[in-house]
Every structure is written in C-alpha cells, then in structure tokens.
Amino acid sequence: MPEVHVPVARGDGALRTAAGRYRLMRLSRRFEETVHDQHGEGQVPGPLHLSIGQEAVAVGACAELRRSDAVLSTHRGHHHCLAKGARADRLMAELLGRESGYSRGRGGSMHVAIPSIGLLGTNGIVGAGLPIATGAAYAMQAQDRDDVTVAFFGEGATGTGAFGEAVNIAALWALPLVFVCENNQYVELTPQDVHVAGEIWRRGESHGIPGVRVDGNDVEAVREAAATAIARARGGGGPTLIEAVTYRWFGHYAGDRAAYRDSREVDSWRARDPLVAARAALDDAEADALDAEVEREIADALAFAQRSAVTGPGALAIDHLKETA
Amino acid sequence: MPEVHVPVARGDGALRTAAGRYRLMRLSRRFEETVHDQHGEGQVPGPLHLSIGQEAVAVGACAELRRSDAVLSTHRGHHHCLAKGARADRLMAELLGRESGYSRGRGGSMHVAIPSIGLLGTNGIVGAGLPIATGAAYAMQAQDRDDVTVAFFGEGATGTGAFGEAVNIAALWALPLVFVCENNQYVELTPQDVHVAGEIWRRGESHGIPGVRVDGNDVEAVREAAATAIARARGGGGPTLIEAVTYRWFGHYAGDRAAYRDSREVDSWRARDPLVAARAALDDAEADALDAEVEREIADALAFAQRSAVTGPGALAIDHLKETA
Amino acid sequence: MSTTATETKPLKMWQGINQALVEEMERDERVVLVGEDVGRPGGPYGVTRGLQERFGELRVRDTPISEQVLVGLGVGAGAVGLRPVVELMFFDFALIAMDQIVNQAAKFRYFSGESLPLVIRTMCGAGGPNGAQHSQNFEAWYCAVPGLKVVMPSNAADAKGLLKAAIRDDDPVLFIETLGLLTARREVPQGEEFLLPIGVAETRRAGDDVTVVAIGRLVDRALEAAETLAQEGISVEVIDPRTLAPLDAETIVASIARTGRLVVAQEATAPFSFASEVCTLAAERCLPQLKAPPVRVASPFVNVPTPVPLAESRAPGADAVVAGIRRALEGA
Amino acid sequence: MSTTATETKPLKMWQGINQALVEEMERDERVVLVGEDVGRPGGPYGVTRGLQERFGELRVRDTPISEQVLVGLGVGAGAVGLRPVVELMFFDFALIAMDQIVNQAAKFRYFSGESLPLVIRTMCGAGGPNGAQHSQNFEAWYCAVPGLKVVMPSNAADAKGLLKAAIRDDDPVLFIETLGLLTARREVPQGEEFLLPIGVAETRRAGDDVTVVAIGRLVDRALEAAETLAQEGISVEVIDPRTLAPLDAETIVASIARTGRLVVAQEATAPFSFASEVCTLAAERCLPQLKAPPVRVASPFVNVPTPVPLAESRAPGADAVVAGIRRALEGA
Ligand SMILES: Cc1ncc(C[n+]2csc(CCOP(=O)(O)OP(=O)(O)O)c2C)c(N)n1
Ligand SMILES: Cc1ncc(C[n+]2csc(CCOP(=O)(O)OP(=O)(O)O)c2C)c(N)n1
Ligand SMILES: [Mg+2]
Ligand SMILES: [Mg+2]
C-alpha cells in the first residue's frame, strides 16, 4: 500500500517531550477539524464523534506508552488512535471510506483496530472495550511482560455492567491496567448527572485501587497522573482509575448542534483550550514550526485519502474468517 | 388447591417481634434440614442450595417488610421466600416436584416466584435479580407508593455487571431499594477472595449512598440496619447497601462436601449459630412452644408435599404465554 | 381487537410510534417509558419527542447506559403493576440485555403463573451510516424463545396499531422497529382504538403465481417487485407476517400451498434466519404443492459496512426480490 | 489436519476434553484457560481437573462471576499474543456475554484484519436437574454470526480432536459441550497430533433410505434408531455435522439428494433452530429428489423443567427419532 511521508515518527518516545505532546494535540485537533469539514462536504460516509477539546487526555495518558503497550478506545477515539501511533493518512482514509483505510474503509470511525501498534480498537458499543482491556492486561501479566494496557472510556460508560466487571477483576488480579475515564460532561444528548451517581474517581477505593481526578484539559497533569499509574502497573502494583475532567466542544456526533447545552458553558470551556496551555510550554518559534509540520501532515493525509480508491462492494466479503482473508 | 393449616400467618407483622423472628429462623432451618433429608432420599428432583447458617440475614432484612414490598432472591433463597411470607407447604411441594408447588413443581428451588406476596423470584442466574429489583423499586417510586424493594445477593454477585448497573441507577434515581449482600464467604467452590476486590459495603460510598457492614449471624443487628435502610427508602432517601457477613454451613449445593474448606473454620462458624442467639432473647418455655409449632408446620408441609401429585409432562406446556395458561 | 378507526393521516413511521405511545399513556397511567435519551432529547431519532413534557419525568425517563438494568426495569416494574415500555436504542445493544430478555422476562410467567406486561422497543437494520455493531438483524433468535412475542412492523400504520396492541398485551413483546423505515410515510388510522392483532399476518397483495413472505424493510420492496412483475403478467402474492412469533403459519402455508412457490425476503443474512424457518414450513407442510425450491432473498453473509452506499448495496433491494421471484418461477 | 493416531483409550467425554487441554497447553505455552471454578476446583463438573496444578495459577485461572469480562479476557488476550480458552459454565450464561461474543470477538478480524485465536467452551442441554435457566440450546444463534465458528461434538473422541483443532485455529470458535454426554465413554485416539478438521461433517452410519442429520446428544440416539430400524430392513444414514458453522452443507446435501428423505434430530426446540436451516438446505437444493417432507425431531417448544424425569421426557429420545424416520418414510 502506498504511504505518504510522515515527518515525525510517533509511537515509542514521540510524546516524551512537551513539544511532542503539543504536536500531537495539534495534529489531533487539525485532524478533527479536517474530517469535520469533510463531513460537512458529504465526504465522510459514516458517523463522526469529534474529540476536539479532549486532546490533552489522550496525549497525556499515552505519553509514557510504548508500542507494545495496548490501548482500548471508544466511539470517540481519533485522538486515542493518533496518540498511540496511528498514521493520520490511513486513519483519514478509513473515515473517508477508502480502501487504504485501516479497516479498508468499511469500518469507519468506530471500528478502527490496529493491533500492530497496540491499538485494539475504537468501539461502537459503549463500555465494551473495558472487558477486552482486562484481557490484554492479563496476557501481559501472564507473559511476564512489563507492558501495560490503557482503557479509555467516557463517563457514560460507568453505567455499563462491563465497567463494574472490569474494575473488579483488574483490582483482584492486580492487572497492569490504567482506566482513563474521559469525563466530557455529556453522554449523547444528556448531561452526566443523568448517568453518573456519586463520583467516578472514587469508584476505585472500594475495590482497593487508587482513584484520582485530574484536569483533563491540562496535558501535563494528565501525563503525570498517567505516569504514576503506568509505573505502578508496570511494577506489578495493579490498576489505577483516573478521571480526567474535560469537555467536548462539539455535539455528540457531527451534525448534532447540541442545543441541550448552554452557550456560556461551551464558551467557558473553549476559553480553557488545552492546546493553548500546551503551546505555552514551548517557545513560539518552535510551536510555529510544529504547527506548520502538522499542517503538512494533515494536508498530506487528506490528499492520501482523497486519492485512494473508494471502498467498493468487493471489500465486503473479506476478513470474516482467516480463510476468507 | 387444598392447603394445610398454617398455624401462624406470616407476611405483614409476623416478624416484628423477637419471637416471630426466632420462629421464622427456626422454620427456615427445619425446612432446609427437611429438604436436605429428602434430597438424600432422592426425593428432590432438582438442585438444592441450602441457607442453613444464614437465617438471620433473611429474617432480619425482611422483619420490617410489608406484603406490598418486594423481594428479589437468589439461587440460595428458601429463607428469603419463607421470610417474605411463602408457605412452607407449597415451597416444599415445589422442591419435591409436585403439582401443588408454587411453580407447579417444574421450577424447583431456583425458580420460585410468588408475585402475590411480593416475592419476585429466586433466580438461577447470579446477579439477575438486581436489575429486576431496580424495576420494582422504580415502579413503587413512580406510583408514589411508600413500598420498598429488598434485593438479596451473594458476594459472588458483586462480580457481575448487573450489580454495578443496579447500584448506579438506584443511587441516581434515589430508588426505594435496599441491597442486601449475604456474604457467606464462598462462591460456589472458591473462597470470596477469588471474587471480590476490596470491600463490598464500601461500594456504596462512591455512588453517594450509605454502605454498612453488619454481623449477618445476629438477627437483631441485621434488622436494625435494614430498618434504618428501609425507613430511609420509604421516606424517599434512596437506596442503602448492606453487607451481612455470615457463613453457609453446608456445601454450595446438596451433595457438595465442601472439601475446599477447613473444618475448623466451619466449626467456628457453627459455634456462632444465629438461632442460638435469637433463641436467647426468648424465655425457654416460649421458645420450646415455638419449636413445637415449627415441627408441626414442617411435618404438615412435608405431608402436604408428599401427598400432592408428582408433576407430570402435562404441566410442561402451560404458562409460557397468557393464552396457553 | 377491533379496527374501528375511520379517519387517517399521512404519518412517518416514527410519528405512528409516537402517536401509539401518546395514546396508550393517556389511556392508562400504568404505561411508562424508559430508555437512553428517550426523555429530554425525545429519542436519538426523535421517536419519543414531546413525551416527557407531556407525561413527566417519572413516566418518561432517561436512563444511564445500562442495558441489563433497562430490561430489568421493565421486568420489575411489570411485575409490580406498571405496563412498562423499554427502549433499547439499537437492536445490537439487546445483546447486552439478553439474559434479562430470555432468562428473566420470557420466563416470568412460567415461573410465577402471573402476567408480565412488558414491551421492549428497539431498532434494527442497516438504514444509516452506523456500521457492523449498530445495524444487525437478529430477530430470529428471539423467535426461538418460549414466552416471548416478536413483532416487526413494516410501515407507519402497522407500527401504530401493533405497538398499541403490544402495550395492552399481558405478555412480554419484543417490538422491532426498522431504522430504514422510520421516515417512510403511510396513511395511519387515527383514534385510540386503532389496534392491530398480534399473531396475524397481513396479505399485502393477492397473487397466484408465487408467494413472497417479506418482513421489515423488504415488504415495500417486495410490493415494488410485485408491481414490476405484474407488468409481465406474473401474479405475486405478498404476505407480511407482522408478528414473527408466534408466527401466523396458517396464512403463509395456505398461500404457498396455493401458489406452489415461495420467496422469503428479509434484511437479515440468510443462514439460520427467519427465512430458514419459513422455508422449513414450506418444505414440511407444502411439499406436494411446491413447484420450485424456496428462495431466500437476504443480505450476503457478511458484516454490515459503515459507508451508506456499501451498506445499501449489501441489503437486498426490489431488484433482488424480482430476481428471487424469477428464480422461484424457473426452478424445478 | 491429520489423524495419525493409532492407539486408543476408552474415555468419558470430559476426559477427552481434559486431555485435549492438557496436550495443547503442553504443546504451546500461549494456551491459557480462564473461567469460573476451572482452576482450584477443577471445574464444576470436573472437566478441568488437574490443570491448575500442572500449569499454574496464571495459565489456569479462576475468575469472578463476570461473563462479559470472561469473553473480554479472551478477546484481549487473544489480540496480544495468547491463545485463550474461555469457559462459560453453562451455555445459558453466554447470554450475558453476547455482546463480547458477537460484536467484539466475531468482528475483530473484520475490523483489524488480524487473527483472533480464541476458544469459548461452554456446556448446553438438559442433562441434569438444572432447569429452565441452565439447560438451553441456542446453538443456532451463533451460527448466524459472520466471523464465528461453532463446533458441537457428540462424543469423547470428537470432543478431543475438535477441541485441539479449535485451539490451533486462528479464528474465534464457540465450542459447545453437552452436559448429557460428559460421562459417556468412547474410544479416544491418543497422541498429540490427533486432530479433527473443523468444518467437516462425519457420516456415522451409511444408509440409503433416509438421511438423519443429528447433533449433540441426538447423534447416539439417531444411531440407536438406525439400528432398530435396520432390523426392519430400513437403511438409515446418520450424519453428524460436528461443526455447525461453517456447516458442511455439501455432505448433507449429497446424502439427502441420494436418499430423498431427511430427518433432523436435535435437543433444541424446533422453531428457528439448527434443524430449520438444514430443512431449508434440503428444500433449496434437493427439492426434485425429496420424496417426503423433512422432519424435525426436537424438544417441544416449552421451557426445560427442573425435575430430571420431566426434563428427560421433554428431550427427544431414540424412540422419537424412530418415529420421525417413520414419518419421513411415509410422507408425501
Ligand atoms: C451499549 C451501548 N449503549 C448505547 C449506545 C449509544 N451511545 C453511543 S455513544 C453514547 C454516549 C456515550 O457517552 P460517554 O461514555 O460519556 O462518551 P462520550 O460520547 O461523551 O465521549 C451512547 C449512549 C452504545 N453505543 N452502546
Ligand atoms: C451468571 C451466572 N454465572 C455463573 C453461575 C453459576 N453459579 C451458580 S451459584 C454461583 C456462586 C454464587 O456465589 P454467591 O453469589 O456468593 O452466592 P452463594 O452461593 O454463596 O449464596 C455460581 C458461580 C450462575 N448461576 N450465573
Ligand atoms: Mg461523555
Ligand atoms: Mg457466597
């Protein structure tokens, strides 16, 4: 498969510096803006749940990860994919329904899985990544690897049975697993208070595992909390539950105008743009250079996707079983 | 259907006195011993999970209940049934596979449901009663009744997703629901530390509801905790999670010799027989009289069951849908 | 059950469902509705619009993402005096609540001898850009469960009349709406007593040469196919079972026995599906009359792709039904 | 796949399964086993006896009662390099894990393009005093899921050979054991390379007058029926598909085309079942040869009662298969 030039290799180490983290947050933001535009132009033949506003959570939580670590993502997962090392071009191609996409353009946003970089899947089923995360973490433990699994989920997922099952067994088995709840205040079309009783970060303590709440718009705060949790997990100390408080700037899906929200609320969160804070850690010239790099990467990714073949019915029947692959 | 004479009416009020509570604990104990014997003689054509040793939990938790309150029970639920007002004779008949049983002898121990007295079901599926309990409690709330629902479950059920879902929504909706975890230390053939991370009673606090641990062998302690929780629930204060610590004297099922347990452990718990403590609250003559009454009730129940027709294939096809009833 | 309604209104299917809910909630205060986003937002597809304003937050209730509890809410509430309607947003999500549906709701009467009025509404099919986990058609599974009724309307009028009947029914009913039909318009009888009977198939078009049993989205496509073939002088009978369980086998069998040819058309994939059961009925009960092998017109046995054009190319269209009918006419 | 084994031993089915697990775990350290009570207790029915002592607590692991997580353990572990075997104690409990099986495990390759080696073992049927929530036979449902293989052995030897093959398979396999067969003894080939091919039916008995397709517990009963009828000069062919999905339709269809008569025998209830699919294959592909309507020999469409004698009276016995065959011989 032809691939465009990617200026900065991601994956191992790329997020270890403030510059790398800012760059990826910027990439994620621009990626989302671009696919949002494409959606507006009718070029995205599937659903789109944008992560704009939540970049710091994905980047902070993945900052200390290696390629051999695993991540479970959600229906709102482009930022997770990119932070774990997915290529912007193939991800873009997937969303645009192209053969060169990670799932041949058949899966779309909610069905991206790239096991080769440890990205075990975005998911259309809320909460469903959590049981799978316990499995990845169990395998790491059973194989005596010092790898870890990070499971992202929204606050809405705390309502699912899968969440309770996963936290219990992770604590019980001291699995190398970090639960990262991305609390963006809304669950589809209703606010979190329709969904969450009590406080999410405290769900850890009754299971005997640490629970922490962090500012999910502060990439360094997220990174620090995640680093502690990851180190603990690698060292055999078991799981941690992190609640990262953040906000989604747009509606639940592209097209949802989110009339159920107060515009002042939205404005106040936009004023706390995680990218602005992350950029402040760099000097302007460096940041500008990174921005320019990102623009090129995004432009290349879009060009790559656009010149890839639109997925046709021929792709439908493959990859159900190995023999049909 | 012919019914034998039941000397003491249960249901509303029967458990309000120490004598009533002792009597029912005794009834439950003797009921279990009797069906255990019957099982040994090959007269119980289904599974049998005995509640011997756990009588104080059921009786204490149901002491303040009315007929219009609801109870959800488990695979180990004869004591719950009796405490909620089930007749020993029809329950015995059910276990012995007789037409006069509560489910026509087709259901057996795990499938007893007597909606007329608010007993919404023992259950063969661990944890499955908990979502149903939220529904009963929701109906009570929506109908503006001051009734409550009590959901019994074993510590093993805390591993199920159903548990997490139920606690969350009960807390969120302030449902009139009391969760009573009967922690009898074992989950089938493994000890609770294979199943439960952290502490069960503390699962309440992160959901913003009270959680308490009580001595499940002390009927008065259970009654007190339940009374507080029930009053709170009736008053609109929402759910409570009670962990009642107790022990099952016998194996998981009749026939399981429970070789996975230390005999000294068993002995130490047997030495704390909940019936002995409950009996101590009464004067001997009164207790003796109650014992005699119970003997008659059990003997009558057994006789009733034994003279009832064995359930035949004719019963198989009815009661799937209303028209086939 | 009666169909005394006279006046009709052109409504989309979602409006027919909405009307059924409004009327039954007005009529009987025991009827309540719970589900994700059913209340304040009026449903992700707007089906339950206006209900919470009208009936209040206790009777129309937004739930957390707790599908096991959702069905459990229905079972428990149905057992103590309400007549709950539970919405599972997508049929695929019912997989999470399967124990509550199959082991709890469907067996309640068997264990207790008492009624469990409960409607579980959900939405199936590949009618949107939702992909492999939001588009599945597993209706056949629920038809294999004693104690459960399964209803699958194919248009706005049926959706209204059958949903009203389901809400008044004393048994658990799985009511399967079809995403691809939500906005399809039909004349819908007005009036609170417009009820359609559960368990009775409807012959949508009478014909002599071949019987087409079609469900959900394929009913209209089958009618379109029948119209096309009528121009060639081929007379197609189209039966819409409407209730999949208990299935009105008599109507279907009588038609097949008369035409001698069967096509079953559905959006689900073919193996181990609704179509398999209907073909089996034909073989078991109409063999002497069968002039040709039965034909299953169904989606290919692959996952539903996300892009709409692909998803639509996967589902059988009217052309596929035409082709299926031709095969049935040629065969044997 | 080869069947080079020569020596055999008489083993019960549970022992055959146990042997398969031991051999594959010895052979490949990536094979792990998780489930409720599989470790220290050796399984509620003793099937996994001795495994934890042998392979340690990390490779044979007792889990909490968390069926969603159980299958998730398999999906996640399979995705990052292990070859997990997950035990769901009773088939009925799989209902709780249905999303993980259908939406996650079965779709992993479709989404990622990569293998997911995963075996889900479970136990079906009304072979004990367990009642309506512990005895169900929903094998047909899983056969309708693209991306999943479904295997259902009918004896100890097949259980061993097929389980070993399933563990070495790179796709998710649902491996359905039958409670009523666990203690049935059969000669079982010894040796690590005794493998049976997934997707290939076995003709258990050759015959000319009627084809009986039987699964699970009904295979031996069908053979018994065949033996009985042989004494009347009736020649019965008995086919055990062994793999239900993908189904070896060729073997089945060839037999039906030859005999012209079909009986399908199963413990499940008839409507919307495995038998429906096989009858449909007969009608679709053998209509000209069919001399009589196909016959489904199955349990009546009612819940499984708890008392053993009642449960046993519900499941079809050899006599029911005989009666079914006679019907197939008379019919049409
Ligand atoms: C099991 C399940 N139930 C319902 C849905 C429909 N749904 C999709 S996203 C969503 C909201 C998820 O909210 P949250 O977990 O907070 O994530 P966010 O969208 O805020 O990122 C819902 C209810 C689903 N996909 N899966
Ligand atoms: C969902 C489900 N998984 C597994 C089982 C098998 N099972 C029956 S009882 C039981 C143990 C339950 O333990 P606990 O909840 O502590 O109750 P106890 O038996 O101690 O009263 C198990 C695992 C089941 N019935 N349902
Ligand atoms: Mg959210
Ligand atoms: Mg226990």
PDB file of C-alpha atoms in Angstrom, chain C residues 12 30 45 58 60 84 148 162 204 231 238 260 280 304 308 325:
ATOM      1  CA  LYS C  12     -43.969   8.788   9.112  1.00  0.00           C
ATOM      2  CA  ARG C  30     -49.593   2.481  34.271  1.00  0.00           C
ATOM      3  CA  TYR C  45     -34.110   9.659  16.227  1.00  0.00           C
ATOM      4  CA  LEU C  58     -41.234   9.798  36.255  1.00  0.00           C
ATOM      5  CA  VAL C  60     -40.774   9.046  30.645  1.00  0.00           C
ATOM      6  CA  PRO C  84     -43.524  -0.577  31.015  1.00  0.00           C
ATOM      7  CA  LEU C 148     -41.735 -14.059  24.106  1.00  0.00           C
ATOM      8  CA  LEU C 162     -49.292  -3.181  16.675  1.00  0.00           C
ATOM      9  CA  ARG C 204     -50.460  -7.092   1.296  1.00  0.00           C
ATOM     10  CA  GLN C 231     -46.418  -5.864 -15.984  1.00  0.00           C
ATOM     11  CA  VAL C 238     -47.038 -10.639  -0.793  1.00  0.00           C
ATOM     12  CA  GLY C 260     -46.581 -23.626  -5.109  1.00  0.00           C
ATOM     13  CA  THR C 280     -38.834 -25.137   6.502  1.00  0.00           C
ATOM     14  CA  VAL C 304     -22.653  -4.513   7.680  1.00  0.00           C
ATOM     15  CA  VAL C 308     -24.097   4.039   3.495  1.00  0.00           C
ATOM     16  CA  ILE C 325     -39.076 -14.392  -7.780  1.00  0.00           C
TER      17      ILE C 325
END
